[in-house]
Amino acid sequence: MRVTDPKTVATYYQALIDKDPRFVGIFFVGVKTTSICCIATCRARKPKRENVEFYTSFKEALDAGYRPCKICKPTENANEAPGQVQQAITMVRDNPKEKVSDWQLKQHQISPESVRRWFKKHYGMTFQAFQRMYRINNALEELKSGKTATATAYEAGYDSLSGFGYTYKKIIGKSPKNSTAMQNNVILINRFTTPLGPMFVCATDQGVCLLEFVDRRMLETEFKDLQRLKKANIIAGENDYMKQAQQEINEYFAGKRQQFKVTLDTPGTVFQQSVWQCLQTIPYGQTASYQQQAEKLNNPKAIRAVASANGHNRIAIIIPCHRVIGKDGKLVGYAGGLERKRWLLEHEQKYATT
């Protein structure tokens, strides 16, 4: 929300003047004279007090008409994991079979408290839960390759097979013995930053099944629907599809990619599937109305049904529902926010001619 408390505003403005790193991600400042949004540590010339207003999230600043500053890059630097957190995550990913303790973090001059706070805020889970999910995902891959549950359990650092089985079943939903017959019983989730804010990416063994801004409306419902449709649980992890999606999205924002090649896994009804496929035929840098989409599907009266299917699209940008506008040319509903939609369309129009 917009910050209106005088004392808080005064504190934030002083932090802006001081370039105080402790306030990075705490507030976003909109500069009225330039329509630019910055974070506390921005190196740009400081605006006068009467020319700024503060918001608690970037999305609110974006909705108010502010654009991300090209100097401080608020959506990337405010939401990217701090150096200590990145180091902790790297320790987990490089050693997926080992538990990283608070003592080990301290040995690397990493504050366990800071890591815990960041994970609760940005992942909605503890650092220990994040670790458990990575270890279980690694164990799942080994079970699929033919390793026994006993060997996998002890190599993953568990003191007993029963302890491994309990944790595995709690996260995966099935015992290690029953999971080996299922080749697609988890959905992996990871988080990365973009110029328009952080995004969640999810993938199965078949491809990317979700790509959404983390503040998307009804995101929790999407997670529940996805787990129901795939009969799988969502756990922290990463696979090649997710890495490819992140790379291609980064290239898209850099203006270097207009078409995506990453494999998608999009469970839904036959009609929804047809609508999502139709969305991918709208050329980069162009738009279409719901009516035009319905006509393409040879069902001109299904305008509302098409709009509903668009709203159920779980893969932002790659399946470009942001390219659909109203019949009168006006921007219409977008779960990521109309200002993001406007930004994406302007971005594509800019690079479509280059």
PDB file of N, CA, C and O in Angstrom, residues 112-165:
ATOM      1  N   PRO A 112      22.313 -17.154  10.128  1.00  0.00           N
ATOM      2  CA  PRO A 112      21.158 -18.051   9.999  1.00  0.00           C
ATOM      3  C   PRO A 112      19.833 -17.302  10.134  1.00  0.00           C
ATOM      4  O   PRO A 112      18.855 -17.629   9.454  1.00  0.00           O
ATOM      5  N   GLU A 113      19.790 -16.300  11.013  1.00  0.00           N
ATOM      6  CA  GLU A 113      18.564 -15.526  11.218  1.00  0.00           C
ATOM      7  C   GLU A 113      18.162 -14.782   9.945  1.00  0.00           C
ATOM      8  O   GLU A 113      16.981 -14.761   9.568  1.00  0.00           O
ATOM      9  N   SER A 114      19.139 -14.176   9.264  1.00  0.00           N
ATOM     10  CA  SER A 114      18.849 -13.438   8.028  1.00  0.00           C
ATOM     11  C   SER A 114      18.350 -14.370   6.935  1.00  0.00           C
ATOM     12  O   SER A 114      17.423 -14.045   6.183  1.00  0.00           O
ATOM     13  N   VAL A 115      18.954 -15.547   6.855  1.00  0.00           N
ATOM     14  CA  VAL A 115      18.541 -16.541   5.861  1.00  0.00           C
ATOM     15  C   VAL A 115      17.114 -16.996   6.137  1.00  0.00           C
ATOM     16  O   VAL A 115      16.292 -17.101   5.217  1.00  0.00           O
ATOM     17  N   ARG A 116      16.803 -17.254   7.406  1.00  0.00           N
ATOM     18  CA  ARG A 116      15.454 -17.693   7.769  1.00  0.00           C
ATOM     19  C   ARG A 116      14.413 -16.638   7.407  1.00  0.00           C
ATOM     20  O   ARG A 116      13.360 -16.960   6.855  1.00  0.00           O
ATOM     21  N   ARG A 117      14.703 -15.385   7.730  1.00  0.00           N
ATOM     22  CA  ARG A 117      13.753 -14.303   7.437  1.00  0.00           C
ATOM     23  C   ARG A 117      13.504 -14.177   5.939  1.00  0.00           C
ATOM     24  O   ARG A 117      12.354 -14.004   5.497  1.00  0.00           O
ATOM     25  N   TRP A 118      14.577 -14.275   5.155  1.00  0.00           N
ATOM     26  CA  TRP A 118      14.433 -14.113   3.702  1.00  0.00           C
ATOM     27  C   TRP A 118      13.574 -15.247   3.128  1.00  0.00           C
ATOM     28  O   TRP A 118      12.704 -15.014   2.290  1.00  0.00           O
ATOM     29  N   PHE A 119      13.807 -16.472   3.572  1.00  0.00           N
ATOM     30  CA  PHE A 119      13.052 -17.609   3.045  1.00  0.00           C
ATOM     31  C   PHE A 119      11.581 -17.533   3.425  1.00  0.00           C
ATOM     32  O   PHE A 119      10.705 -17.846   2.618  1.00  0.00           O
ATOM     33  N   LYS A 120      11.289 -17.120   4.638  1.00  0.00           N
ATOM     34  CA  LYS A 120       9.894 -17.005   5.060  1.00  0.00           C
ATOM     35  C   LYS A 120       9.176 -15.946   4.236  1.00  0.00           C
ATOM     36  O   LYS A 120       8.011 -16.117   3.862  1.00  0.00           O
ATOM     37  N   LYS A 121       9.865 -14.851   3.928  1.00  0.00           N
ATOM     38  CA  LYS A 121       9.236 -13.759   3.192  1.00  0.00           C
ATOM     39  C   LYS A 121       9.083 -14.080   1.717  1.00  0.00           C
ATOM     40  O   LYS A 121       8.043 -13.804   1.105  1.00  0.00           O
ATOM     41  N   HIS A 122      10.110 -14.691   1.106  1.00  0.00           N
ATOM     42  CA  HIS A 122      10.120 -14.857  -0.346  1.00  0.00           C
ATOM     43  C   HIS A 122       9.729 -16.250  -0.831  1.00  0.00           C
ATOM     44  O   HIS A 122       9.389 -16.420  -1.996  1.00  0.00           O
ATOM     45  N   TYR A 123       9.788 -17.253   0.025  1.00  0.00           N
ATOM     46  CA  TYR A 123       9.388 -18.603  -0.369  1.00  0.00           C
ATOM     47  C   TYR A 123       8.209 -19.120   0.435  1.00  0.00           C
ATOM     48  O   TYR A 123       7.594 -20.118   0.090  1.00  0.00           O
ATOM     49  N   GLY A 124       7.926 -18.454   1.565  1.00  0.00           N
ATOM     50  CA  GLY A 124       6.842 -18.905   2.416  1.00  0.00           C
ATOM     51  C   GLY A 124       7.173 -20.187   3.155  1.00  0.00           C
ATOM     52  O   GLY A 124       6.274 -20.940   3.541  1.00  0.00           O
ATOM     53  N   MET A 125       8.454 -20.461   3.327  1.00  0.00           N
ATOM     54  CA  MET A 125       8.883 -21.658   4.048  1.00  0.00           C
ATOM     55  C   MET A 125      10.204 -21.354   4.744  1.00  0.00           C
ATOM     56  O   MET A 125      10.856 -20.349   4.461  1.00  0.00           O
ATOM     57  N   THR A 126      10.608 -22.233   5.662  1.00  0.00           N
ATOM     58  CA  THR A 126      11.887 -22.047   6.331  1.00  0.00           C
ATOM     59  C   THR A 126      13.023 -22.550   5.442  1.00  0.00           C
ATOM     60  O   THR A 126      12.812 -23.321   4.500  1.00  0.00           O
ATOM     61  N   PHE A 127      14.238 -22.134   5.776  1.00  0.00           N
ATOM     62  CA  PHE A 127      15.411 -22.609   5.050  1.00  0.00           C
ATOM     63  C   PHE A 127      15.577 -24.110   5.229  1.00  0.00           C
ATOM     64  O   PHE A 127      15.965 -24.826   4.299  1.00  0.00           O
ATOM     65  N   GLN A 128      15.240 -24.613   6.428  1.00  0.00           N
ATOM     66  CA  GLN A 128      15.342 -26.050   6.672  1.00  0.00           C
ATOM     67  C   GLN A 128      14.355 -26.837   5.815  1.00  0.00           C
ATOM     68  O   GLN A 128      14.682 -27.903   5.286  1.00  0.00           O
ATOM     69  N   ALA A 129      13.135 -26.291   5.653  1.00  0.00           N
ATOM     70  CA  ALA A 129      12.140 -26.951   4.792  1.00  0.00           C
ATOM     71  C   ALA A 129      12.617 -26.959   3.343  1.00  0.00           C
ATOM     72  O   ALA A 129      12.439 -27.947   2.615  1.00  0.00           O
ATOM     73  N   PHE A 130      13.220 -25.854   2.909  1.00  0.00           N
ATOM     74  CA  PHE A 130      13.776 -25.756   1.561  1.00  0.00           C
ATOM     75  C   PHE A 130      14.830 -26.836   1.355  1.00  0.00           C
ATOM     76  O   PHE A 130      14.860 -27.518   0.327  1.00  0.00           O
ATOM     77  N   GLN A 131      15.695 -27.011   2.342  1.00  0.00           N
ATOM     78  CA  GLN A 131      16.730 -28.043   2.254  1.00  0.00           C
ATOM     79  C   GLN A 131      16.131 -29.438   2.157  1.00  0.00           C
ATOM     80  O   GLN A 131      16.571 -30.267   1.351  1.00  0.00           O
ATOM     81  N   ARG A 132      15.150 -29.710   3.021  1.00  0.00           N
ATOM     82  CA  ARG A 132      14.525 -31.040   3.018  1.00  0.00           C
ATOM     83  C   ARG A 132      13.941 -31.365   1.656  1.00  0.00           C
ATOM     84  O   ARG A 132      14.063 -32.490   1.160  1.00  0.00           O
ATOM     85  N   MET A 133      13.306 -30.363   1.029  1.00  0.00           N
ATOM     86  CA  MET A 133      12.710 -30.591  -0.284  1.00  0.00           C
ATOM     87  C   MET A 133      13.779 -30.900  -1.332  1.00  0.00           C
ATOM     88  O   MET A 133      13.592 -31.762  -2.192  1.00  0.00           O
ATOM     89  N   TYR A 134      14.899 -30.193  -1.264  1.00  0.00           N
ATOM     90  CA  TYR A 134      15.974 -30.458  -2.223  1.00  0.00           C
ATOM     91  C   TYR A 134      16.561 -31.857  -2.025  1.00  0.00           C
ATOM     92  O   TYR A 134      16.845 -32.577  -2.995  1.00  0.00           O
ATOM     93  N   ARG A 135      16.728 -32.258  -0.773  1.00  0.00           N
ATOM     94  CA  ARG A 135      17.275 -33.586  -0.497  1.00  0.00           C
ATOM     95  C   ARG A 135      16.311 -34.677  -0.957  1.00  0.00           C
ATOM     96  O   ARG A 135      16.727 -35.695  -1.536  1.00  0.00           O
ATOM     97  N   ILE A 136      15.016 -34.471  -0.702  1.00  0.00           N
ATOM     98  CA  ILE A 136      14.020 -35.467  -1.118  1.00  0.00           C
ATOM     99  C   ILE A 136      13.920 -35.534  -2.636  1.00  0.00           C
ATOM    100  O   ILE A 136      13.766 -36.620  -3.216  1.00  0.00           O
ATOM    101  N   ASN A 137      14.005 -34.385  -3.308  1.00  0.00           N
ATOM    102  CA  ASN A 137      13.964 -34.393  -4.774  1.00  0.00           C
ATOM    103  C   ASN A 137      15.153 -35.164  -5.334  1.00  0.00           C
ATOM    104  O   ASN A 137      15.019 -35.939  -6.287  1.00  0.00           O
ATOM    105  N   ASN A 138      16.318 -34.975  -4.737  1.00  0.00           N
ATOM    106  CA  ASN A 138      17.499 -35.716  -5.163  1.00  0.00           C
ATOM    107  C   ASN A 138      17.298 -37.212  -4.929  1.00  0.00           C
ATOM    108  O   ASN A 138      17.646 -38.053  -5.771  1.00  0.00           O
ATOM    109  N   ALA A 139      16.694 -37.535  -3.780  1.00  0.00           N
ATOM    110  CA  ALA A 139      16.424 -38.942  -3.467  1.00  0.00           C
ATOM    111  C   ALA A 139      15.441 -39.545  -4.467  1.00  0.00           C
ATOM    112  O   ALA A 139      15.592 -40.701  -4.887  1.00  0.00           O
ATOM    113  N   LEU A 140      14.437 -38.775  -4.842  1.00  0.00           N
ATOM    114  CA  LEU A 140      13.447 -39.249  -5.810  1.00  0.00           C
ATOM    115  C   LEU A 140      14.115 -39.624  -7.124  1.00  0.00           C
ATOM    116  O   LEU A 140      13.821 -40.667  -7.718  1.00  0.00           O
ATOM    117  N   GLU A 141      15.025 -38.776  -7.590  1.00  0.00           N
ATOM    118  CA  GLU A 141      15.715 -39.050  -8.845  1.00  0.00           C
ATOM    119  C   GLU A 141      16.546 -40.326  -8.740  1.00  0.00           C
ATOM    120  O   GLU A 141      16.630 -41.107  -9.697  1.00  0.00           O
ATOM    121  N   GLU A 142      17.146 -40.546  -7.576  1.00  0.00           N
ATOM    122  CA  GLU A 142      17.948 -41.748  -7.408  1.00  0.00           C
ATOM    123  C   GLU A 142      17.075 -43.003  -7.354  1.00  0.00           C
ATOM    124  O   GLU A 142      17.447 -44.053  -7.881  1.00  0.00           O
ATOM    125  N   LEU A 143      15.923 -42.892  -6.711  1.00  0.00           N
ATOM    126  CA  LEU A 143      15.000 -44.028  -6.679  1.00  0.00           C
ATOM    127  C   LEU A 143      14.525 -44.375  -8.086  1.00  0.00           C
ATOM    128  O   LEU A 143      14.386 -45.547  -8.449  1.00  0.00           O
ATOM    129  N   LYS A 144      14.283 -43.363  -8.883  1.00  0.00           N
ATOM    130  CA  LYS A 144      13.846 -43.595 -10.262  1.00  0.00           C
ATOM    131  C   LYS A 144      14.926 -44.308 -11.078  1.00  0.00           C
ATOM    132  O   LYS A 144      14.627 -45.075 -11.997  1.00  0.00           O
ATOM    133  N   SER A 145      16.182 -44.024 -10.732  1.00  0.00           N
ATOM    134  CA  SER A 145      17.283 -44.621 -11.491  1.00  0.00           C
ATOM    135  C   SER A 145      17.572 -46.055 -11.061  1.00  0.00           C
ATOM    136  O   SER A 145      18.428 -46.726 -11.641  1.00  0.00           O
ATOM    137  N   GLY A 146      16.863 -46.525 -10.010  1.00  0.00           N
ATOM    138  CA  GLY A 146      17.009 -47.918  -9.608  1.00  0.00           C
ATOM    139  C   GLY A 146      17.677 -48.150  -8.275  1.00  0.00           C
ATOM    140  O   GLY A 146      17.808 -49.307  -7.837  1.00  0.00           O
ATOM    141  N   LYS A 147      18.111 -47.111  -7.589  1.00  0.00           N
ATOM    142  CA  LYS A 147      18.741 -47.281  -6.282  1.00  0.00           C
ATOM    143  C   LYS A 147      17.716 -47.747  -5.262  1.00  0.00           C
ATOM    144  O   LYS A 147      16.538 -47.412  -5.348  1.00  0.00           O
ATOM    145  N   THR A 148      18.163 -48.480  -4.260  1.00  0.00           N
ATOM    146  CA  THR A 148      17.259 -48.936  -3.216  1.00  0.00           C
ATOM    147  C   THR A 148      16.971 -47.798  -2.246  1.00  0.00           C
ATOM    148  O   THR A 148      17.760 -46.853  -2.113  1.00  0.00           O
ATOM    149  N   ALA A 149      15.841 -47.900  -1.545  1.00  0.00           N
ATOM    150  CA  ALA A 149      15.478 -46.879  -0.572  1.00  0.00           C
ATOM    151  C   ALA A 149      16.492 -46.818   0.557  1.00  0.00           C
ATOM    152  O   ALA A 149      16.828 -45.739   1.059  1.00  0.00           O
ATOM    153  N   THR A 150      17.040 -47.969   0.947  1.00  0.00           N
ATOM    154  CA  THR A 150      18.017 -47.995   2.041  1.00  0.00           C
ATOM    155  C   THR A 150      19.276 -47.237   1.666  1.00  0.00           C
ATOM    156  O   THR A 150      19.766 -46.383   2.422  1.00  0.00           O
ATOM    157  N   ALA A 151      19.824 -47.521   0.492  1.00  0.00           N
ATOM    158  CA  ALA A 151      21.044 -46.841   0.048  1.00  0.00           C
ATOM    159  C   ALA A 151      20.801 -45.342  -0.110  1.00  0.00           C
ATOM    160  O   ALA A 151      21.623 -44.513   0.295  1.00  0.00           O
ATOM    161  N   THR A 152      19.662 -45.006  -0.682  1.00  0.00           N
ATOM    162  CA  THR A 152      19.334 -43.599  -0.890  1.00  0.00           C
ATOM    163  C   THR A 152      19.197 -42.862   0.438  1.00  0.00           C
ATOM    164  O   THR A 152      19.675 -41.746   0.594  1.00  0.00           O
ATOM    165  N   ALA A 153      18.545 -43.505   1.400  1.00  0.00           N
ATOM    166  CA  ALA A 153      18.319 -42.876   2.704  1.00  0.00           C
ATOM    167  C   ALA A 153      19.628 -42.539   3.394  1.00  0.00           C
ATOM    168  O   ALA A 153      19.827 -41.410   3.866  1.00  0.00           O
ATOM    169  N   TYR A 154      20.540 -43.498   3.453  1.00  0.00           N
ATOM    170  CA  TYR A 154      21.785 -43.264   4.180  1.00  0.00           C
ATOM    171  C   TYR A 154      22.715 -42.310   3.433  1.00  0.00           C
ATOM    172  O   TYR A 154      23.420 -41.513   4.050  1.00  0.00           O
ATOM    173  N   GLU A 155      22.702 -42.361   2.116  1.00  0.00           N
ATOM    174  CA  GLU A 155      23.515 -41.422   1.345  1.00  0.00           C
ATOM    175  C   GLU A 155      22.975 -40.002   1.460  1.00  0.00           C
ATOM    176  O   GLU A 155      23.709 -39.032   1.317  1.00  0.00           O
ATOM    177  N   ALA A 156      21.651 -39.887   1.717  1.00  0.00           N
ATOM    178  CA  ALA A 156      21.045 -38.566   1.857  1.00  0.00           C
ATOM    179  C   ALA A 156      21.227 -38.009   3.269  1.00  0.00           C
ATOM    180  O   ALA A 156      20.757 -36.906   3.562  1.00  0.00           O
ATOM    181  N   GLY A 157      21.915 -38.755   4.133  1.00  0.00           N
ATOM    182  CA  GLY A 157      22.226 -38.234   5.452  1.00  0.00           C
ATOM    183  C   GLY A 157      21.239 -38.596   6.531  1.00  0.00           C
ATOM    184  O   GLY A 157      21.341 -38.093   7.659  1.00  0.00           O
ATOM    185  N   TYR A 158      20.288 -39.490   6.235  1.00  0.00           N
ATOM    186  CA  TYR A 158      19.316 -39.890   7.250  1.00  0.00           C
ATOM    187  C   TYR A 158      19.901 -41.012   8.106  1.00  0.00           C
ATOM    188  O   TYR A 158      20.568 -41.920   7.603  1.00  0.00           O
ATOM    189  N   ASP A 159      19.639 -40.932   9.406  1.00  0.00           N
ATOM    190  CA  ASP A 159      20.173 -41.918  10.337  1.00  0.00           C
ATOM    191  C   ASP A 159      19.422 -43.242  10.287  1.00  0.00           C
ATOM    192  O   ASP A 159      19.941 -44.270  10.722  1.00  0.00           O
ATOM    193  N   SER A 160      18.194 -43.191   9.788  1.00  0.00           N
ATOM    194  CA  SER A 160      17.399 -44.424   9.731  1.00  0.00           C
ATOM    195  C   SER A 160      16.519 -44.426   8.501  1.00  0.00           C
ATOM    196  O   SER A 160      16.166 -43.374   7.963  1.00  0.00           O
ATOM    197  N   LEU A 161      16.167 -45.626   8.063  1.00  0.00           N
ATOM    198  CA  LEU A 161      15.280 -45.759   6.917  1.00  0.00           C
ATOM    199  C   LEU A 161      13.892 -45.243   7.254  1.00  0.00           C
ATOM    200  O   LEU A 161      13.223 -44.643   6.409  1.00  0.00           O
ATOM    201  N   SER A 162      13.458 -45.448   8.510  1.00  0.00           N
ATOM    202  CA  SER A 162      12.120 -44.989   8.904  1.00  0.00           C
ATOM    203  C   SER A 162      12.035 -43.475   8.887  1.00  0.00           C
ATOM    204  O   SER A 162      11.027 -42.902   8.471  1.00  0.00           O
ATOM    205  N   GLY A 163      13.112 -42.803   9.331  1.00  0.00           N
ATOM    206  CA  GLY A 163      13.124 -41.338   9.320  1.00  0.00           C
ATOM    207  C   GLY A 163      13.066 -40.797   7.905  1.00  0.00           C
ATOM    208  O   GLY A 163      12.342 -39.834   7.611  1.00  0.00           O
ATOM    209  N   PHE A 164      13.808 -41.432   7.001  1.00  0.00           N
ATOM    210  CA  PHE A 164      13.784 -41.043   5.589  1.00  0.00           C
ATOM    211  C   PHE A 164      12.399 -41.278   4.997  1.00  0.00           C
ATOM    212  O   PHE A 164      11.833 -40.424   4.307  1.00  0.00           O
ATOM    213  N   GLY A 165      11.812 -42.448   5.309  1.00  0.00           N
ATOM    214  CA  GLY A 165      10.495 -42.781   4.763  1.00  0.00           C
ATOM    215  C   GLY A 165       9.421 -41.821   5.225  1.00  0.00           C
ATOM    216  O   GLY A 165       8.553 -41.420   4.439  1.00  0.00           O
TER     217      GLY A 165
END
